[in-house]
Coordinates of C-alpha atoms in Angstrom, one line a residue:
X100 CA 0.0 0.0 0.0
X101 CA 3.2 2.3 1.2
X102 CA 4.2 2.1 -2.4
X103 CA 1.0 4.2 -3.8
X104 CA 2.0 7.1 -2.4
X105 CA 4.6 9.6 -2.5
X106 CA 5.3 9.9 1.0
X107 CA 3.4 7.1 3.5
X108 CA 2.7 8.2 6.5
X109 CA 4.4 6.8 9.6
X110 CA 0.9 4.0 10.2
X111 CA 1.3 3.1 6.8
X112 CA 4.8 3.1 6.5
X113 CA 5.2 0.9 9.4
X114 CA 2.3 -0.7 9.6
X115 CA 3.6 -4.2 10.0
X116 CA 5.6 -3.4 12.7
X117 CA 2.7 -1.4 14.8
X118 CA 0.6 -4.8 14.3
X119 CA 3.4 -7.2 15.7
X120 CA 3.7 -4.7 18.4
X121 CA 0.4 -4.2 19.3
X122 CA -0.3 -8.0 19.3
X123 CA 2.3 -9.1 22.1
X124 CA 1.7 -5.6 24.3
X125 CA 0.2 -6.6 27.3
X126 CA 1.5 -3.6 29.3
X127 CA -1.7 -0.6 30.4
X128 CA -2.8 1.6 28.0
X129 CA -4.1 5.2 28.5
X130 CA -7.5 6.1 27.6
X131 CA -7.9 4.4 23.6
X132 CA -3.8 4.3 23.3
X133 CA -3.2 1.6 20.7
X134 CA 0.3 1.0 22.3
X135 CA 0.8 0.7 25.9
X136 CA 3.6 3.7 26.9
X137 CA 6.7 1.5 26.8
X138 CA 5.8 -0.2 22.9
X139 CA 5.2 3.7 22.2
X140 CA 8.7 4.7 23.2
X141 CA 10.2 1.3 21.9
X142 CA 8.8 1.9 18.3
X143 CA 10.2 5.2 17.6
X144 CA 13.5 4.5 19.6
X145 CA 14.2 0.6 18.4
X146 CA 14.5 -2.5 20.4
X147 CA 17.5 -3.3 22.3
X148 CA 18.9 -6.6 23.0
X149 CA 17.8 -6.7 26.5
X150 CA 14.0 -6.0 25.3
X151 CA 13.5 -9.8 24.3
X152 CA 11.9 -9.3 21.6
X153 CA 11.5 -11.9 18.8
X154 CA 12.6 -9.6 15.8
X155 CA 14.2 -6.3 15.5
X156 CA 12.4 -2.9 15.5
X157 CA 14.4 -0.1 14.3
X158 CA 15.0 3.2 15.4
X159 CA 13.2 5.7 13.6
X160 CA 14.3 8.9 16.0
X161 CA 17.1 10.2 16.9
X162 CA 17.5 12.0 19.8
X163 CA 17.8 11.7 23.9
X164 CA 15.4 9.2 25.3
X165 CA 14.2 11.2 27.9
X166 CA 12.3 13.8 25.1
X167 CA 10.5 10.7 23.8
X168 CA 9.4 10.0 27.2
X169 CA 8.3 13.2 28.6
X170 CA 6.3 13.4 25.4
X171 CA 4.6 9.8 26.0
X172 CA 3.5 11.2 29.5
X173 CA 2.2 14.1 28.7
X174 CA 0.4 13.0 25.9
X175 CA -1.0 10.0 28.7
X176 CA -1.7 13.0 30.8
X177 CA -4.0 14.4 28.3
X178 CA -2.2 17.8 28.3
X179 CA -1.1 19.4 24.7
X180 CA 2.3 18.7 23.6
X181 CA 4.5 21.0 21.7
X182 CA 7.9 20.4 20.3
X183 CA 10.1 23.6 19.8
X184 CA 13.5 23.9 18.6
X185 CA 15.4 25.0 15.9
X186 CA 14.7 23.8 12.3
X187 CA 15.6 20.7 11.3
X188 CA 15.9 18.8 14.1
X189 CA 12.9 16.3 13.8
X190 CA 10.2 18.3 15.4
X191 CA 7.3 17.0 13.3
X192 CA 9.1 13.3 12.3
X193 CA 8.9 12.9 16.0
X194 CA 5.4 14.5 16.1
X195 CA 4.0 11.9 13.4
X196 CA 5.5 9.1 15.4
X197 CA 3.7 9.6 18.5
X198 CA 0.6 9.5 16.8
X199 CA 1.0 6.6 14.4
X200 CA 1.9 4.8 17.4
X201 CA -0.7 5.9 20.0
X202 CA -3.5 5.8 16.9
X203 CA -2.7 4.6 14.0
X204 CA -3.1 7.7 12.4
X205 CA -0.8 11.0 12.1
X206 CA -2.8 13.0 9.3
X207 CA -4.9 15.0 10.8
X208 CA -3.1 17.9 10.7
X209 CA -3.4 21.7 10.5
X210 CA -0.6 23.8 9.3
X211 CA -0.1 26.5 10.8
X212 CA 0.9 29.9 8.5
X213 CA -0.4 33.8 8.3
X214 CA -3.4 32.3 6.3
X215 CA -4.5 30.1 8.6
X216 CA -8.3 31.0 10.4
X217 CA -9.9 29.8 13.4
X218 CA -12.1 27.7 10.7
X219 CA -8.7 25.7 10.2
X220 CA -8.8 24.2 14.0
X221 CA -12.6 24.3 14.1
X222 CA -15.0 23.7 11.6
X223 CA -16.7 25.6 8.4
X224 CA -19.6 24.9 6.0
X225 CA -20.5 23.5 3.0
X226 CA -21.9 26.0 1.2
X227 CA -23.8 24.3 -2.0
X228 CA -25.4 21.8 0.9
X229 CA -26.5 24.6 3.3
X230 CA -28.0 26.8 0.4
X231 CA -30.2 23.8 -0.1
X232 CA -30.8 21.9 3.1
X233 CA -29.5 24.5 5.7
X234 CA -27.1 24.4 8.2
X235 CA -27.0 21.2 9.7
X236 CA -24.2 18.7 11.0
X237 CA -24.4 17.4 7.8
X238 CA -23.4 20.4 6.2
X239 CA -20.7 20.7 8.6
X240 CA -17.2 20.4 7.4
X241 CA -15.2 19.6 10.9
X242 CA -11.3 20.7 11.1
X243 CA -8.7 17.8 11.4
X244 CA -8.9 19.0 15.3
X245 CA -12.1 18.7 15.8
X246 CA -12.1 15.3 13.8
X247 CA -9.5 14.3 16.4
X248 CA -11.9 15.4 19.3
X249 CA -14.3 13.4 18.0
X250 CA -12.6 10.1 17.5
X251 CA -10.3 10.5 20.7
X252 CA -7.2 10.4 18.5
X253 CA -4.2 13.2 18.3
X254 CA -4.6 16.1 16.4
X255 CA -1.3 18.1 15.7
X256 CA -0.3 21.6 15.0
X257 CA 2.4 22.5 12.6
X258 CA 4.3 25.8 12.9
X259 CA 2.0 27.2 16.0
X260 CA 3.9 30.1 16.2
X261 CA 3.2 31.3 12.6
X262 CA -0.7 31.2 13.4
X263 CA -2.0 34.6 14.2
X264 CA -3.2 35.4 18.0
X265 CA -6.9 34.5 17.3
X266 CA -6.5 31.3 15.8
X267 CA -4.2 30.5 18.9
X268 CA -6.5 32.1 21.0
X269 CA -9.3 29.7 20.0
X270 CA -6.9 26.7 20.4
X271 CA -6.9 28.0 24.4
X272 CA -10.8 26.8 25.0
X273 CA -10.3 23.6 22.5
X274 CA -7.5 22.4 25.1
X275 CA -8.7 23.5 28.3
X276 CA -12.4 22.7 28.1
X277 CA -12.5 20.2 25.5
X278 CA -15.1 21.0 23.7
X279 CA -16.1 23.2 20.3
X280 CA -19.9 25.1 20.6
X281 CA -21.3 25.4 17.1
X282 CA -23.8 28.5 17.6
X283 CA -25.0 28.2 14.2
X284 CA -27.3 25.2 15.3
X285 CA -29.9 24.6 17.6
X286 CA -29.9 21.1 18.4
X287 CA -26.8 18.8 18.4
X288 CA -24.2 21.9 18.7
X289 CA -21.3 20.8 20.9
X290 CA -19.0 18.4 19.9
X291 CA -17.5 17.2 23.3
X292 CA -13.6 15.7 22.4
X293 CA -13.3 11.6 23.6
X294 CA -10.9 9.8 25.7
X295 CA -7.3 10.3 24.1
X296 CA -8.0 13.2 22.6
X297 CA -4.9 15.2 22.5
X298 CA -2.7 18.1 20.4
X299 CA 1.1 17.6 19.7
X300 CA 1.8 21.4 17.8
X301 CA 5.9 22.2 16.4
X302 CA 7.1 25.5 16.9
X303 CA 10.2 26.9 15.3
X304 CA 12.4 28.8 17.7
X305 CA 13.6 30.5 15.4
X306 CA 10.1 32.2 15.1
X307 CA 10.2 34.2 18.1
X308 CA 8.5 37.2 17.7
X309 CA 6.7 36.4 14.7
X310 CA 3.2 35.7 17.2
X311 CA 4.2 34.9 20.1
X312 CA 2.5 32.4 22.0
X313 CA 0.0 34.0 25.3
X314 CA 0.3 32.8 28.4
X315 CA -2.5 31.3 28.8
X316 CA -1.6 28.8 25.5
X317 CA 1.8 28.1 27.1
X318 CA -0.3 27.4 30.4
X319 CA -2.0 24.3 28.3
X320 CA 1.5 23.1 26.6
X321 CA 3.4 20.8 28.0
X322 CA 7.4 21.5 26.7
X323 CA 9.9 19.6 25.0
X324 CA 12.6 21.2 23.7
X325 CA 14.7 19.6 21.1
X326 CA 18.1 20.5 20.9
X327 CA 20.4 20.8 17.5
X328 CA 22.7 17.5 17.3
X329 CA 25.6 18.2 17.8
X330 CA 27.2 14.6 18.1
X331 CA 28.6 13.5 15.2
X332 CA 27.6 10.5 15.3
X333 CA 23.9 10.5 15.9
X334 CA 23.9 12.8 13.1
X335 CA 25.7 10.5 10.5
X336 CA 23.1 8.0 11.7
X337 CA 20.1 10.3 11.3
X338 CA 21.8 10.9 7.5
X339 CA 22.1 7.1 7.0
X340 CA 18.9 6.3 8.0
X341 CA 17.2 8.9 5.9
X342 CA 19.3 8.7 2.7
X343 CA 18.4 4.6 3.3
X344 CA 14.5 5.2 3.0
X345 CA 15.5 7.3 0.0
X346 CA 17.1 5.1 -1.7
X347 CA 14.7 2.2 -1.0
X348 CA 11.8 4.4 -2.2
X349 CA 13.6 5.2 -5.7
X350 CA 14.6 1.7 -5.9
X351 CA 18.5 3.1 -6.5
X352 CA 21.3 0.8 -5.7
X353 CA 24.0 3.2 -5.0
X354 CA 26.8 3.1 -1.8
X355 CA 27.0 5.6 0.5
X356 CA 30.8 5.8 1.4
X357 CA 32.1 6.2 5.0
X358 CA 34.5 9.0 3.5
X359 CA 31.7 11.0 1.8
X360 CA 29.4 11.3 4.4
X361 CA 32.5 12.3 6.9
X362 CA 33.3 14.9 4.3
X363 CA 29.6 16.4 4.4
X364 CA 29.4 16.0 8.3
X365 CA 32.7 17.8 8.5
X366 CA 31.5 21.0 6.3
X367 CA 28.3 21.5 7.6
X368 CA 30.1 21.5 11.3
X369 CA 32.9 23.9 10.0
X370 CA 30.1 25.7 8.3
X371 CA 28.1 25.8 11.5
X372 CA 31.4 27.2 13.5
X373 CA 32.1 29.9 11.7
X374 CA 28.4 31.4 11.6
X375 CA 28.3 31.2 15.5
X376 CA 31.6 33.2 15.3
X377 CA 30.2 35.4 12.8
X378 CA 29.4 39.2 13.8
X379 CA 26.5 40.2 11.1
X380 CA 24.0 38.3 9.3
X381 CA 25.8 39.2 6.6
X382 CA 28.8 36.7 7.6
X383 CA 26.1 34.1 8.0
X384 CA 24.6 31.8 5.2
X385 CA 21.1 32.0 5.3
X386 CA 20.8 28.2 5.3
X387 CA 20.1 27.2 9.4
X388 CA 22.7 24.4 8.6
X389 CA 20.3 21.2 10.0
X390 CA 20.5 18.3 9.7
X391 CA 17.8 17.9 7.1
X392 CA 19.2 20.0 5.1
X393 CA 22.1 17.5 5.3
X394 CA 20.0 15.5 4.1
X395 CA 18.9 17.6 1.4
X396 CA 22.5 18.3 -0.1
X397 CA 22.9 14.2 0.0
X398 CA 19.6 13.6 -1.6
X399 CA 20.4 15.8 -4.1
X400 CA 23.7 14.3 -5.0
X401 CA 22.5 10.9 -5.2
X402 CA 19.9 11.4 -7.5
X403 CA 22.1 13.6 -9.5
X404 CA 24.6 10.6 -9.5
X405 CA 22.0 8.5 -10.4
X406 CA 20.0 10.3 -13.4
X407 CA 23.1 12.1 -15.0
X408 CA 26.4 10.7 -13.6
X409 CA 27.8 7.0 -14.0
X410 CA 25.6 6.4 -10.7
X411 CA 28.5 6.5 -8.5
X412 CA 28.6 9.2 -5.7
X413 CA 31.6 11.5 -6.0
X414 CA 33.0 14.1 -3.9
X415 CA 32.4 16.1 -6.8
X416 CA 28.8 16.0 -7.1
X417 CA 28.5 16.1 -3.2
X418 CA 30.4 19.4 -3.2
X419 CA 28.5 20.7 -6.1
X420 CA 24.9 19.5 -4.2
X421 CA 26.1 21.4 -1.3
X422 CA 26.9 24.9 -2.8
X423 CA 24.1 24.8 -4.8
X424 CA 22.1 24.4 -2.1
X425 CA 23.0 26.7 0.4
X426 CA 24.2 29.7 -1.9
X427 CA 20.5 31.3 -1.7
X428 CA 21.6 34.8 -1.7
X429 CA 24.1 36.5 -4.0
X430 CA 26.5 37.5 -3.5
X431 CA 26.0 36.9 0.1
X432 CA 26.1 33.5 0.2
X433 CA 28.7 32.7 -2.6
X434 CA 31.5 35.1 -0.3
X435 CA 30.6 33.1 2.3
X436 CA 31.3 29.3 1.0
X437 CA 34.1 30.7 -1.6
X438 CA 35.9 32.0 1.6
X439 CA 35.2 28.8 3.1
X440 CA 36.7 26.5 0.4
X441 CA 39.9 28.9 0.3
X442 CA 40.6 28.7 3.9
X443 CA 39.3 25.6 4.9
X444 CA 38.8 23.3 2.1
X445 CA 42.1 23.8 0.6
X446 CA 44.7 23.8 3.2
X447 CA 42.5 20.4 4.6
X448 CA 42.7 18.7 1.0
X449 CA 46.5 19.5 1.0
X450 CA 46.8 18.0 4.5
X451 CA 44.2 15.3 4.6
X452 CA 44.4 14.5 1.2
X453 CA 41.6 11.3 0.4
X454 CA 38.3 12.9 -1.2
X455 CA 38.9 16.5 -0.4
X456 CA 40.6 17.3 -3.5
X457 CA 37.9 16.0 -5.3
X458 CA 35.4 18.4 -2.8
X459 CA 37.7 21.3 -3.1
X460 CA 37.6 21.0 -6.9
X461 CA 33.9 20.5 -6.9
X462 CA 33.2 23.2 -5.1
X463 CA 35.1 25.6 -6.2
X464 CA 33.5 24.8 -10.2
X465 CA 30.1 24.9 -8.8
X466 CA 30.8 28.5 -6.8
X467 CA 32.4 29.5 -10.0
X468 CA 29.5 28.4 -12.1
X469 CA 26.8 30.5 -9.8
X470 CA 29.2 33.8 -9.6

């Protein structure tokens, strides 16, 4: 079924897995949790040896074990979740975990932007139906929120900061009371949220300021924050794992090697360095340097590799993926990496020598290519 879609969501995706899981979890389960707490935690964290278990579930998260579990509880304590940090650290992959595993289902989702109106996290109308029948719950079209009140599932909340204050406003009485009032009828006009009923929302950090959240919202949210990786080895296994799926769902047989992905670690760290040093935006790339946009410049290389190279990955292409991705100013941008493949990239190629010549020539075609 996964392979219909473009992108299967995390129920789909790992659907077999959530149905061994759920069929040998004998542990409690909150209100209509499909996974007792500890299954929750173990499917997005992978089994460990001491676990017992009869085959291997693999990690799907990366990140400290105690942010997957503070979110379990307060999910089981039915208080809203949100997940803030900087972007690109797995804010909403985490998100759509929890709730594959605690519903089976992670789509009903509102995302959140300037557009975005209290309609979005509440409900609004068919228009053709009420013109001919009135307004009636049939002619009610109910948000993905209020879809999850009604079924007892979790609802979640993309970008919360980039809602404006009324739409979070309205989001206060959906979490503390629990309940929507639809004025517009007279019978039948309070849709009352069921057991399990619960909202994980992302917010950026780097958002602040853009609509702050009230204190009264932040009253009803629970925090998690989630930290930048900064070891290099989770990150390389956050990279593998992802460029893994990728490859599995363009059915490309292509190695990643050990050297490479060092290489692209090693510039996105020196990268990160020297715009923490910086003294202006203007010494900055505009790029927030994540990890998925790791992912990004190797996803971009591989398929490059694949469609238009000899389906080999070279430094080359890496280090031609990787300017063209983060040069999105000019000149900005461009002074930015070429000083970086002068003073960095050079000296380390002459020192290190292995794949960095390759990268340093790379880089510096590609930079002289967007000039």
């Amino acid at each position: 079924m996964s392979d219909d879609m473009l992108r299967a969501p995390a129920e789909v995706k790992f659907a077999d897995e959530l149905d061994w899981l759920e069929s040998i979890d004998d542990g409690p389960k909150p209100f209509s949790w499909r996974l007792s707490p500890r299954m929750v935690r173990l499917f997005i964290l992978g089994s460990e040896r001491s676990d017992g278990l009869e085959r291997e579930i693999p990690q799907k998260w990366f990140g400290d074990r105690s942010f997957v579990e503070r979110s379990i509880v307060t999910l089981a304590s039915d208080r809203g979740l949100l997940l803030i940090g900087d972007p690109g650290t797995g804010k909403s992959w985490l998100a759509e975990l929890l709730a594959a595993a605690i519903c089976r289902n992670s789509t009903l989702v509102v995302q959140g932007t300037a557009g975005t109106t209290e309609d979005h996290i509440k409900y609004s109308w068919n228009v053709s139906m009420v013109i001919a029948k009135g307004q009636s719950r049939e002619s009610m079209i109910p948000s993905p929120i209020m879809t999850a009140m009604e079924r007892g599932v979790i609802g979640r909340f993309e970008e919360l900061t980039r809602s404006t204050s009324d739409v979070q406003d309205a989001l206060i009485s959906i979490l503390s009371e629990k309940y929507v009032s639809i004025p517009e009828l007279d019978d039948d006009n309070i849709v009352f949220a069921q057991p399990g009923f619960s909202i994980i929302a992302t917010a950026n950090s780097r958002d602040r300021g853009v609509n702050d959240l009230s204190s009264a919202l932040k009253r009803r949210f629970n925090f998690v924050r989630i930290p930048v990786v900064t070891s290099k080895k989770s990150e390389a296994e956050i990279v593998r794992f992802r460029t893994e799926e990728l490859l599995r769902r363009h059915r490309i047989e292509l190695d990643l090697p050990p050297s490479l992905l060092d290489i692209l670690l090693q510039s996105f760290a020196d990268l990160r360095s020297a715009a923490a040093s910086a003294t202006s935006d203007d010494d900055k790339l505009e790029s927030a340097l994540s990890t998925a946009e790791q992912i990004g410049v190797l996803e971009d290389a591989i398929l490059h590799s694949h469609f238009f190279g000899d389906r080999v990955l070279r430094a080359q292409t890496l280090a031609g993926s990787l300017v063209g991705s983060l040069a999105r100013r000019s000149p900005e941008d461009l002074a930015i990496l070429n000083k970086y493949w002068h003073g960095v990239v050079e000296p380390r190629s002459k020192r290190d020598g292995g794949l960095w010549p390759d990268f340093l020539e790379g880089g510096r075609e590609a930079i002289s290519t967007l000039s």
